[in-house]
């Protein structure tokens, strides 16, 4: 809940045992749990350990600054599990994690702790076929107890429907649909990115709700992968815009200008706290740079946090 998160930023001497009523209107899940969490001296003491998973930075205190390495990780996991147990107690919870083939060993340890400590719980994870041999031991151990379901690629008519929705058209040339189907193998992300790239480069044109092919498919140099496709599109951006996109993507698929400025301030390697200093963008240029993005680039940005990961390989 937001109330719990914000309360962690208050000084302990001012916080006392305020509970969630002091932050009325910000509670999302089980507000009564905030009373328990905020009245626990141990929770407040270890709160800085939650910084990696919160949209804010909590400075270390006299207790947490001495926690390092594996000890710090295990204490952080125990605290996260305690918060989740308090917030989800009494409910029937489903937690969904996508693209876990990118998950590091620390996150797998957290997932395993959550699986053991929270009940009732349905834990759903998705991953790329064939990625399991590359997982850390913690991931392999957790998946050994899982029930599996393989998802196949979209069928030809489903890809065509997806492309029509993506391009906002009622119809598209059969040859285009077939080519994208063959190259994407039914992967929806690949199919969408190929279609958008063809539109943005003028290879197809949208006219009166129809998609028209403007050049022969034989003359189109299709990138070998969706990674190469997205990379080529980003490489055409001005350097400042590209740097800003990368930072903004960390904020999520939706973000505010202020969130980007806070992220840039936290990334400041010189420690002066100036938004944008770490990557050479003046604070007063952040918003104008974002405003210069075309609608196509904005679409890429909204998909970047998810597509950027999946772009590294197949579905």
mmCIF file of C-alpha atoms in Angstrom:
data_model
loop_
_atom_site.group_PDB
_atom_site.id
_atom_site.type_symbol
_atom_site.label_atom_id
_atom_site.label_comp_id
_atom_site.label_asym_id
_atom_site.label_seq_id
_atom_site.Cartn_x
_atom_site.Cartn_y
_atom_site.Cartn_z
ATOM 1 C CA UNK A 1 0.000 0.000 0.000
ATOM 2 C CA UNK A 2 1.146 3.520 -0.740
ATOM 3 C CA UNK A 3 0.502 4.555 2.854
ATOM 4 C CA UNK A 4 3.017 2.060 4.162
ATOM 5 C CA UNK A 5 5.579 3.086 1.565
ATOM 6 C CA UNK A 6 5.214 6.801 2.318
ATOM 7 C CA UNK A 7 5.283 6.212 6.045
ATOM 8 C CA UNK A 8 8.706 4.603 5.707
ATOM 9 C CA UNK A 9 10.057 8.008 4.587
ATOM 10 C CA UNK A 10 8.972 9.795 7.768
ATOM 11 C CA UNK A 11 11.520 10.219 10.571
ATOM 12 C CA UNK A 12 11.004 7.652 13.333
ATOM 13 C CA UNK A 13 10.680 10.253 16.086
ATOM 14 C CA UNK A 14 7.870 11.941 14.152
ATOM 15 C CA UNK A 15 6.188 8.739 13.067
ATOM 16 C CA UNK A 16 5.434 7.065 16.358
ATOM 17 C CA UNK A 17 2.529 4.679 15.928
ATOM 18 C CA UNK A 18 0.505 6.817 13.520
ATOM 19 C CA UNK A 19 -1.146 4.005 11.576
ATOM 20 C CA UNK A 20 -2.776 4.315 8.208
ATOM 21 C CA UNK A 21 -5.364 6.904 9.240
ATOM 22 C CA UNK A 22 -2.679 9.621 9.044
ATOM 23 C CA UNK A 23 -2.353 8.832 5.330
ATOM 24 C CA UNK A 24 -6.029 8.398 4.581
ATOM 25 C CA UNK A 25 -6.932 7.846 0.958
ATOM 26 C CA UNK A 26 -3.605 6.301 -0.035
ATOM 27 C CA UNK A 27 -4.188 2.760 1.181
ATOM 28 C CA UNK A 28 -4.783 0.159 -1.503
ATOM 29 C CA UNK A 29 -4.723 -3.237 0.243
ATOM 30 C CA UNK A 30 -5.835 -4.151 3.786
ATOM 31 C CA UNK A 31 -5.360 -0.767 5.536
ATOM 32 C CA UNK A 32 -5.503 -2.493 8.909
ATOM 33 C CA UNK A 33 -2.194 -4.157 8.064
ATOM 34 C CA UNK A 34 -0.474 -0.775 8.036
ATOM 35 C CA UNK A 35 -1.193 -0.414 11.750
ATOM 36 C CA UNK A 36 0.656 -3.649 12.458
ATOM 37 C CA UNK A 37 3.592 -2.845 10.188
ATOM 38 C CA UNK A 38 4.093 0.769 11.281
ATOM 39 C CA UNK A 39 3.877 -0.103 14.955
ATOM 40 C CA UNK A 40 6.701 -2.615 14.611
ATOM 41 C CA UNK A 41 10.049 -1.140 15.574
ATOM 42 C CA UNK A 42 11.796 -3.924 13.666
ATOM 43 C CA UNK A 43 9.923 -3.184 10.432
ATOM 44 C CA UNK A 44 10.746 0.515 10.633
ATOM 45 C CA UNK A 45 14.328 -0.278 11.553
ATOM 46 C CA UNK A 46 14.821 -2.430 8.467
ATOM 47 C CA UNK A 47 12.731 -0.273 6.124
ATOM 48 C CA UNK A 48 15.767 0.958 4.096
ATOM 49 C CA UNK A 49 16.204 -2.622 2.869
ATOM 50 C CA UNK A 50 13.051 -2.108 0.785
ATOM 51 C CA UNK A 51 14.613 0.683 -1.306
ATOM 52 C CA UNK A 52 15.415 -1.581 -4.286
ATOM 53 C CA UNK A 53 11.710 -2.386 -4.734
ATOM 54 C CA UNK A 54 10.222 1.013 -3.893
ATOM 55 C CA UNK A 55 9.891 4.130 -6.084
ATOM 56 C CA UNK A 56 12.006 6.071 -3.574
ATOM 57 C CA UNK A 57 15.343 5.842 -1.796
ATOM 58 C CA UNK A 58 15.484 5.270 1.961
ATOM 59 C CA UNK A 59 18.919 6.049 3.444
ATOM 60 C CA UNK A 60 20.562 3.412 5.593
ATOM 61 C CA UNK A 61 20.308 3.826 9.342
ATOM 62 C CA UNK A 62 22.555 2.612 12.163
ATOM 63 C CA UNK A 63 21.181 -0.913 11.813
ATOM 64 C CA UNK A 64 21.010 -1.413 8.054
ATOM 65 C CA UNK A 65 24.335 0.214 7.234
ATOM 66 C CA UNK A 66 26.094 -2.708 8.898
ATOM 67 C CA UNK A 67 24.170 -5.309 6.876
ATOM 68 C CA UNK A 68 26.056 -6.445 3.788
ATOM 69 C CA UNK A 69 26.146 -9.258 1.256
ATOM 70 C CA UNK A 70 24.086 -12.366 1.871
ATOM 71 C CA UNK A 71 23.044 -11.201 5.348
ATOM 72 C CA UNK A 72 21.505 -8.026 3.923
ATOM 73 C CA UNK A 73 19.752 -9.981 1.179
ATOM 74 C CA UNK A 74 18.213 -12.499 3.576
ATOM 75 C CA UNK A 75 17.014 -9.752 5.933
ATOM 76 C CA UNK A 76 15.477 -7.901 2.985
ATOM 77 C CA UNK A 77 13.682 -11.054 1.837
ATOM 78 C CA UNK A 78 12.328 -11.712 5.347
ATOM 79 C CA UNK A 79 11.039 -8.142 5.519
ATOM 80 C CA UNK A 80 9.415 -8.309 2.081
ATOM 81 C CA UNK A 81 7.713 -11.575 3.000
ATOM 82 C CA UNK A 82 6.498 -10.061 6.258
ATOM 83 C CA UNK A 83 4.995 -7.071 4.450
ATOM 84 C CA UNK A 84 3.336 -9.309 1.869
ATOM 85 C CA UNK A 85 1.992 -11.640 4.552
ATOM 86 C CA UNK A 86 0.473 -8.714 6.437
ATOM 87 C CA UNK A 87 -1.031 -7.122 3.328
ATOM 88 C CA UNK A 88 -2.368 -10.332 1.799
ATOM 89 C CA UNK A 89 -3.465 -12.195 4.917
ATOM 90 C CA UNK A 90 -6.921 -13.712 4.761
ATOM 91 C CA UNK A 91 -7.203 -13.469 1.002
ATOM 92 C CA UNK A 92 -6.870 -15.885 -1.879
ATOM 93 C CA UNK A 93 -3.881 -14.417 -3.680
ATOM 94 C CA UNK A 94 -2.617 -14.854 -7.237
ATOM 95 C CA UNK A 95 0.837 -13.433 -7.968
ATOM 96 C CA UNK A 96 1.911 -13.294 -11.621
ATOM 97 C CA UNK A 97 5.513 -12.789 -12.787
ATOM 98 C CA UNK A 98 6.293 -12.577 -16.494
ATOM 99 C CA UNK A 99 9.577 -13.239 -18.313
ATOM 100 C CA UNK A 100 11.230 -14.930 -15.342
ATOM 101 C CA UNK A 101 14.044 -16.115 -17.619
ATOM 102 C CA UNK A 102 15.508 -12.644 -16.912
ATOM 103 C CA UNK A 103 15.121 -13.016 -13.131
ATOM 104 C CA UNK A 104 18.290 -12.993 -11.047
ATOM 105 C CA UNK A 105 19.096 -15.403 -8.215
ATOM 106 C CA UNK A 106 18.107 -12.900 -5.488
ATOM 107 C CA UNK A 107 14.634 -12.507 -6.967
ATOM 108 C CA UNK A 108 14.259 -16.294 -7.262
ATOM 109 C CA UNK A 109 15.124 -16.557 -3.559
ATOM 110 C CA UNK A 110 12.375 -14.063 -2.805
ATOM 111 C CA UNK A 111 9.872 -15.993 -4.926
ATOM 112 C CA UNK A 112 10.749 -19.229 -3.162
ATOM 113 C CA UNK A 113 10.344 -17.588 0.253
ATOM 114 C CA UNK A 114 6.974 -16.157 -0.788
ATOM 115 C CA UNK A 115 5.855 -19.570 -2.069
ATOM 116 C CA UNK A 116 6.738 -21.213 1.246
ATOM 117 C CA UNK A 117 5.448 -18.538 3.614
ATOM 118 C CA UNK A 118 2.224 -17.262 2.011
ATOM 119 C CA UNK A 119 -0.896 -19.383 1.939
ATOM 120 C CA UNK A 120 -3.280 -19.717 0.197
ATOM 121 C CA UNK A 121 -1.293 -18.586 -2.824
ATOM 122 C CA UNK A 122 -1.256 -19.288 -6.554
ATOM 123 C CA UNK A 123 2.105 -18.300 -8.028
ATOM 124 C CA UNK A 124 2.110 -17.995 -11.827
ATOM 125 C CA UNK A 125 5.321 -17.432 -13.777
ATOM 126 C CA UNK A 126 5.940 -17.257 -17.515
ATOM 127 C CA UNK A 127 9.227 -17.920 -19.257
ATOM 128 C CA UNK A 128 10.688 -18.573 -22.674
ATOM 129 C CA UNK A 129 10.745 -22.215 -23.808
ATOM 130 C CA UNK A 130 14.209 -23.732 -23.513
ATOM 131 C CA UNK A 131 15.449 -21.129 -21.025
ATOM 132 C CA UNK A 132 15.378 -23.381 -17.956
ATOM 133 C CA UNK A 133 18.953 -24.739 -18.324
ATOM 134 C CA UNK A 134 20.205 -21.142 -18.033
ATOM 135 C CA UNK A 135 18.320 -20.386 -14.808
ATOM 136 C CA UNK A 136 20.135 -20.007 -11.478
ATOM 137 C CA UNK A 137 19.791 -22.973 -9.072
ATOM 138 C CA UNK A 138 17.100 -21.125 -7.094
ATOM 139 C CA UNK A 139 14.930 -20.868 -10.184
ATOM 140 C CA UNK A 140 15.410 -24.487 -11.152
ATOM 141 C CA UNK A 141 14.446 -25.614 -7.649
ATOM 142 C CA UNK A 142 11.250 -23.559 -7.605
ATOM 143 C CA UNK A 143 10.149 -24.715 -11.051
ATOM 144 C CA UNK A 144 10.701 -28.340 -10.097
ATOM 145 C CA UNK A 145 7.548 -28.102 -7.977
ATOM 146 C CA UNK A 146 5.526 -26.274 -10.636
ATOM 147 C CA UNK A 147 2.765 -27.517 -12.901
ATOM 148 C CA UNK A 148 3.630 -26.551 -16.467
ATOM 149 C CA UNK A 149 1.607 -25.488 -19.472
ATOM 150 C CA UNK A 150 3.220 -24.858 -22.875
ATOM 151 C CA UNK A 151 1.836 -21.993 -24.951
ATOM 152 C CA UNK A 152 2.130 -22.203 -28.719
ATOM 153 C CA UNK A 153 2.403 -19.266 -31.104
ATOM 154 C CA UNK A 154 -0.618 -17.530 -32.565
ATOM 155 C CA UNK A 155 -2.249 -19.068 -35.603
ATOM 156 C CA UNK A 156 -2.259 -17.281 -38.964
ATOM 157 C CA UNK A 157 -5.723 -15.758 -38.629
ATOM 158 C CA UNK A 158 -4.941 -14.636 -35.069
ATOM 159 C CA UNK A 159 -1.765 -12.907 -36.235
ATOM 160 C CA UNK A 160 -3.754 -11.179 -38.969
ATOM 161 C CA UNK A 161 -6.334 -9.946 -36.438
ATOM 162 C CA UNK A 162 -3.531 -8.713 -34.174
ATOM 163 C CA UNK A 163 -1.906 -6.834 -37.040
ATOM 164 C CA UNK A 164 -5.190 -5.195 -37.970
ATOM 165 C CA UNK A 165 -5.670 -3.969 -34.401
ATOM 166 C CA UNK A 166 -2.048 -2.850 -34.159
ATOM 167 C CA UNK A 167 -2.207 -0.806 -37.368
ATOM 168 C CA UNK A 168 -5.807 0.306 -36.864
ATOM 169 C CA UNK A 169 -7.033 -1.076 -40.173
ATOM 170 C CA UNK A 170 -9.905 -3.237 -41.361
ATOM 171 C CA UNK A 171 -7.792 -5.200 -43.823
ATOM 172 C CA UNK A 172 -4.210 -5.711 -44.960
ATOM 173 C CA UNK A 173 -2.564 -7.412 -47.926
ATOM 174 C CA UNK A 174 -2.449 -11.189 -47.653
ATOM 175 C CA UNK A 175 1.218 -11.173 -48.627
ATOM 176 C CA UNK A 176 2.085 -8.840 -45.733
ATOM 177 C CA UNK A 177 0.183 -10.944 -43.217
ATOM 178 C CA UNK A 178 1.832 -14.129 -44.515
ATOM 179 C CA UNK A 179 5.336 -12.621 -44.460
ATOM 180 C CA UNK A 180 4.977 -11.351 -40.904
ATOM 181 C CA UNK A 181 3.483 -14.665 -39.788
ATOM 182 C CA UNK A 182 6.431 -16.563 -41.254
ATOM 183 C CA UNK A 183 9.013 -14.260 -39.698
ATOM 184 C CA UNK A 184 7.364 -14.004 -36.278
ATOM 185 C CA UNK A 185 6.396 -17.698 -35.994
ATOM 186 C CA UNK A 186 3.240 -16.549 -34.254
ATOM 187 C CA UNK A 187 5.051 -14.519 -31.570
ATOM 188 C CA UNK A 188 2.722 -11.547 -30.924
ATOM 189 C CA UNK A 189 5.518 -9.165 -29.900
ATOM 190 C CA UNK A 190 7.543 -9.952 -33.019
ATOM 191 C CA UNK A 191 4.496 -9.607 -35.253
ATOM 192 C CA UNK A 192 3.544 -6.228 -33.798
ATOM 193 C CA UNK A 193 7.074 -4.832 -34.032
ATOM 194 C CA UNK A 194 7.527 -5.935 -37.650
ATOM 195 C CA UNK A 195 4.202 -4.322 -38.601
ATOM 196 C CA UNK A 196 4.961 -1.060 -36.797
ATOM 197 C CA UNK A 197 8.436 -0.912 -38.328
ATOM 198 C CA UNK A 198 6.970 -1.334 -41.826
ATOM 199 C CA UNK A 199 4.467 1.446 -41.119
ATOM 200 C CA UNK A 200 7.035 3.837 -39.621
ATOM 201 C CA UNK A 201 9.474 3.337 -42.505
ATOM 202 C CA UNK A 202 6.779 3.936 -45.119
ATOM 203 C CA UNK A 203 6.855 0.398 -46.472
ATOM 204 C CA UNK A 204 3.115 0.195 -45.894
ATOM 205 C CA UNK A 205 0.641 3.044 -45.790
ATOM 206 C CA UNK A 206 -2.698 3.314 -44.022
ATOM 207 C CA UNK A 207 -5.398 4.655 -46.363
ATOM 208 C CA UNK A 208 -9.095 4.774 -45.432
ATOM 209 C CA UNK A 209 -8.783 1.927 -42.944
ATOM 210 C CA UNK A 210 -6.769 -0.242 -45.347
ATOM 211 C CA UNK A 211 -3.124 -1.215 -45.238
ATOM 212 C CA UNK A 212 -1.443 -0.807 -48.628
ATOM 213 C CA UNK A 213 1.977 -2.226 -49.485
ATOM 214 C CA UNK A 214 4.122 0.489 -51.126
ATOM 215 C CA UNK A 215 7.146 -1.622 -52.157
ATOM 216 C CA UNK A 216 7.738 -5.214 -53.168
ATOM 217 C CA UNK A 217 8.350 -7.549 -50.238
ATOM 218 C CA UNK A 218 11.380 -8.876 -52.130
ATOM 219 C CA UNK A 219 13.027 -5.459 -51.792
ATOM 220 C CA UNK A 220 12.535 -5.192 -48.018
ATOM 221 C CA UNK A 221 15.595 -5.985 -45.899
ATOM 222 C CA UNK A 222 13.913 -7.459 -42.825
ATOM 223 C CA UNK A 223 16.045 -7.418 -39.644
ATOM 224 C CA UNK A 224 17.085 -10.920 -38.535
ATOM 225 C CA UNK A 225 15.436 -10.526 -35.132
ATOM 226 C CA UNK A 226 13.084 -8.252 -33.242
ATOM 227 C CA UNK A 227 16.079 -7.123 -31.181
ATOM 228 C CA UNK A 228 17.806 -5.829 -34.304
ATOM 229 C CA UNK A 229 14.541 -4.269 -35.443
ATOM 230 C CA UNK A 230 13.974 -2.299 -32.232
ATOM 231 C CA UNK A 231 17.639 -1.375 -31.951
ATOM 232 C CA UNK A 232 17.662 0.069 -35.466
ATOM 233 C CA UNK A 233 14.601 2.165 -34.671
ATOM 234 C CA UNK A 234 16.129 3.557 -31.493
ATOM 235 C CA UNK A 235 19.455 4.227 -33.178
ATOM 236 C CA UNK A 236 17.761 6.767 -35.438
ATOM 237 C CA UNK A 237 16.849 8.925 -32.438
ATOM 238 C CA UNK A 238 18.983 11.918 -31.375
ATOM 239 C CA UNK A 239 21.470 10.936 -28.609
ATOM 240 C CA UNK A 240 19.697 12.970 -25.917
ATOM 241 C CA UNK A 241 16.340 11.392 -26.733
ATOM 242 C CA UNK A 242 17.825 7.905 -26.718
ATOM 243 C CA UNK A 243 19.437 8.420 -23.302
ATOM 244 C CA UNK A 244 16.220 9.846 -21.948
ATOM 245 C CA UNK A 245 14.216 6.914 -23.312
ATOM 246 C CA UNK A 246 16.476 4.448 -21.542
ATOM 247 C CA UNK A 247 16.048 6.235 -18.223
ATOM 248 C CA UNK A 248 12.295 6.652 -18.689
ATOM 249 C CA UNK A 249 11.898 2.951 -19.487
ATOM 250 C CA UNK A 250 13.196 2.136 -16.009
ATOM 251 C CA UNK A 251 10.239 4.074 -14.587
ATOM 252 C CA UNK A 252 7.792 1.688 -16.270
ATOM 253 C CA UNK A 253 5.449 1.628 -19.225
ATOM 254 C CA UNK A 254 3.739 4.783 -17.916
ATOM 255 C CA UNK A 255 5.535 7.644 -16.189
ATOM 256 C CA UNK A 256 5.459 11.332 -15.392
ATOM 257 C CA UNK A 257 8.129 13.914 -16.167
ATOM 258 C CA UNK A 258 8.705 14.302 -12.437
ATOM 259 C CA UNK A 259 9.320 10.560 -12.090
ATOM 260 C CA UNK A 260 11.982 10.744 -14.809
ATOM 261 C CA UNK A 261 13.613 13.728 -13.081
ATOM 262 C CA UNK A 262 13.703 11.841 -9.778
ATOM 263 C CA UNK A 263 15.253 8.828 -11.480
ATOM 264 C CA UNK A 264 17.907 11.012 -13.095
ATOM 265 C CA UNK A 265 18.658 12.685 -9.767
ATOM 266 C CA UNK A 266 19.134 9.301 -8.109
ATOM 267 C CA UNK A 267 21.474 8.304 -10.965
ATOM 268 C CA UNK A 268 23.672 11.358 -10.505
ATOM 269 C CA UNK A 269 27.188 9.951 -10.167
ATOM 270 C CA UNK A 270 28.582 13.287 -8.989
ATOM 271 C CA UNK A 271 26.210 13.401 -6.054
ATOM 272 C CA UNK A 272 24.970 16.934 -6.720
ATOM 273 C CA UNK A 273 21.357 15.775 -7.077
ATOM 274 C CA UNK A 274 20.774 17.658 -10.327
ATOM 275 C CA UNK A 275 18.259 15.884 -12.530
ATOM 276 C CA UNK A 276 19.924 14.780 -15.728
ATOM 277 C CA UNK A 277 23.474 15.548 -14.601
ATOM 278 C CA UNK A 278 24.534 11.897 -14.745
ATOM 279 C CA UNK A 279 23.760 11.577 -18.468
ATOM 280 C CA UNK A 280 24.492 15.120 -19.550
ATOM 281 C CA UNK A 281 20.935 16.414 -20.004
ATOM 282 C CA UNK A 282 20.140 19.733 -18.269
ATOM 283 C CA UNK A 283 17.139 19.566 -15.960
ATOM 284 C CA UNK A 284 15.279 22.230 -17.942
ATOM 285 C CA UNK A 285 15.749 20.210 -21.157
ATOM 286 C CA UNK A 286 14.116 16.998 -19.912
ATOM 287 C CA UNK A 287 10.508 17.949 -20.592
ATOM 288 C CA UNK A 288 11.187 19.614 -23.979
ATOM 289 C CA UNK A 289 13.163 16.543 -25.076
ATOM 290 C CA UNK A 290 10.277 14.250 -24.173
ATOM 291 C CA UNK A 291 7.865 16.528 -26.010
ATOM 292 C CA UNK A 292 9.888 16.240 -29.231
ATOM 293 C CA UNK A 293 9.218 12.512 -29.447
ATOM 294 C CA UNK A 294 6.983 11.525 -32.331
ATOM 295 C CA UNK A 295 3.913 9.412 -31.647
ATOM 296 C CA UNK A 296 5.779 6.404 -33.046
ATOM 297 C CA UNK A 297 8.686 6.907 -30.663
ATOM 298 C CA UNK A 298 6.239 7.343 -27.809
ATOM 299 C CA UNK A 299 4.662 4.008 -28.765
ATOM 300 C CA UNK A 300 8.083 2.392 -28.667
ATOM 301 C CA UNK A 301 8.731 3.901 -25.253
ATOM 302 C CA UNK A 302 5.491 2.558 -23.822
ATOM 303 C CA UNK A 303 6.438 -0.912 -25.010
ATOM 304 C CA UNK A 304 10.116 -0.607 -24.146
ATOM 305 C CA UNK A 305 10.083 -1.990 -20.618
ATOM 306 C CA UNK A 306 8.495 -5.237 -21.784
ATOM 307 C CA UNK A 307 9.598 -5.437 -25.383
ATOM 308 C CA UNK A 308 13.180 -4.576 -24.581
ATOM 309 C CA UNK A 309 13.532 -7.757 -22.537
ATOM 310 C CA UNK A 310 11.710 -10.073 -24.919
ATOM 311 C CA UNK A 311 13.571 -8.559 -27.859
ATOM 312 C CA UNK A 312 16.644 -10.529 -26.875
ATOM 313 C CA UNK A 313 15.229 -13.767 -28.170
ATOM 314 C CA UNK A 314 12.178 -15.814 -29.001
ATOM 315 C CA UNK A 315 8.994 -16.079 -26.971
#
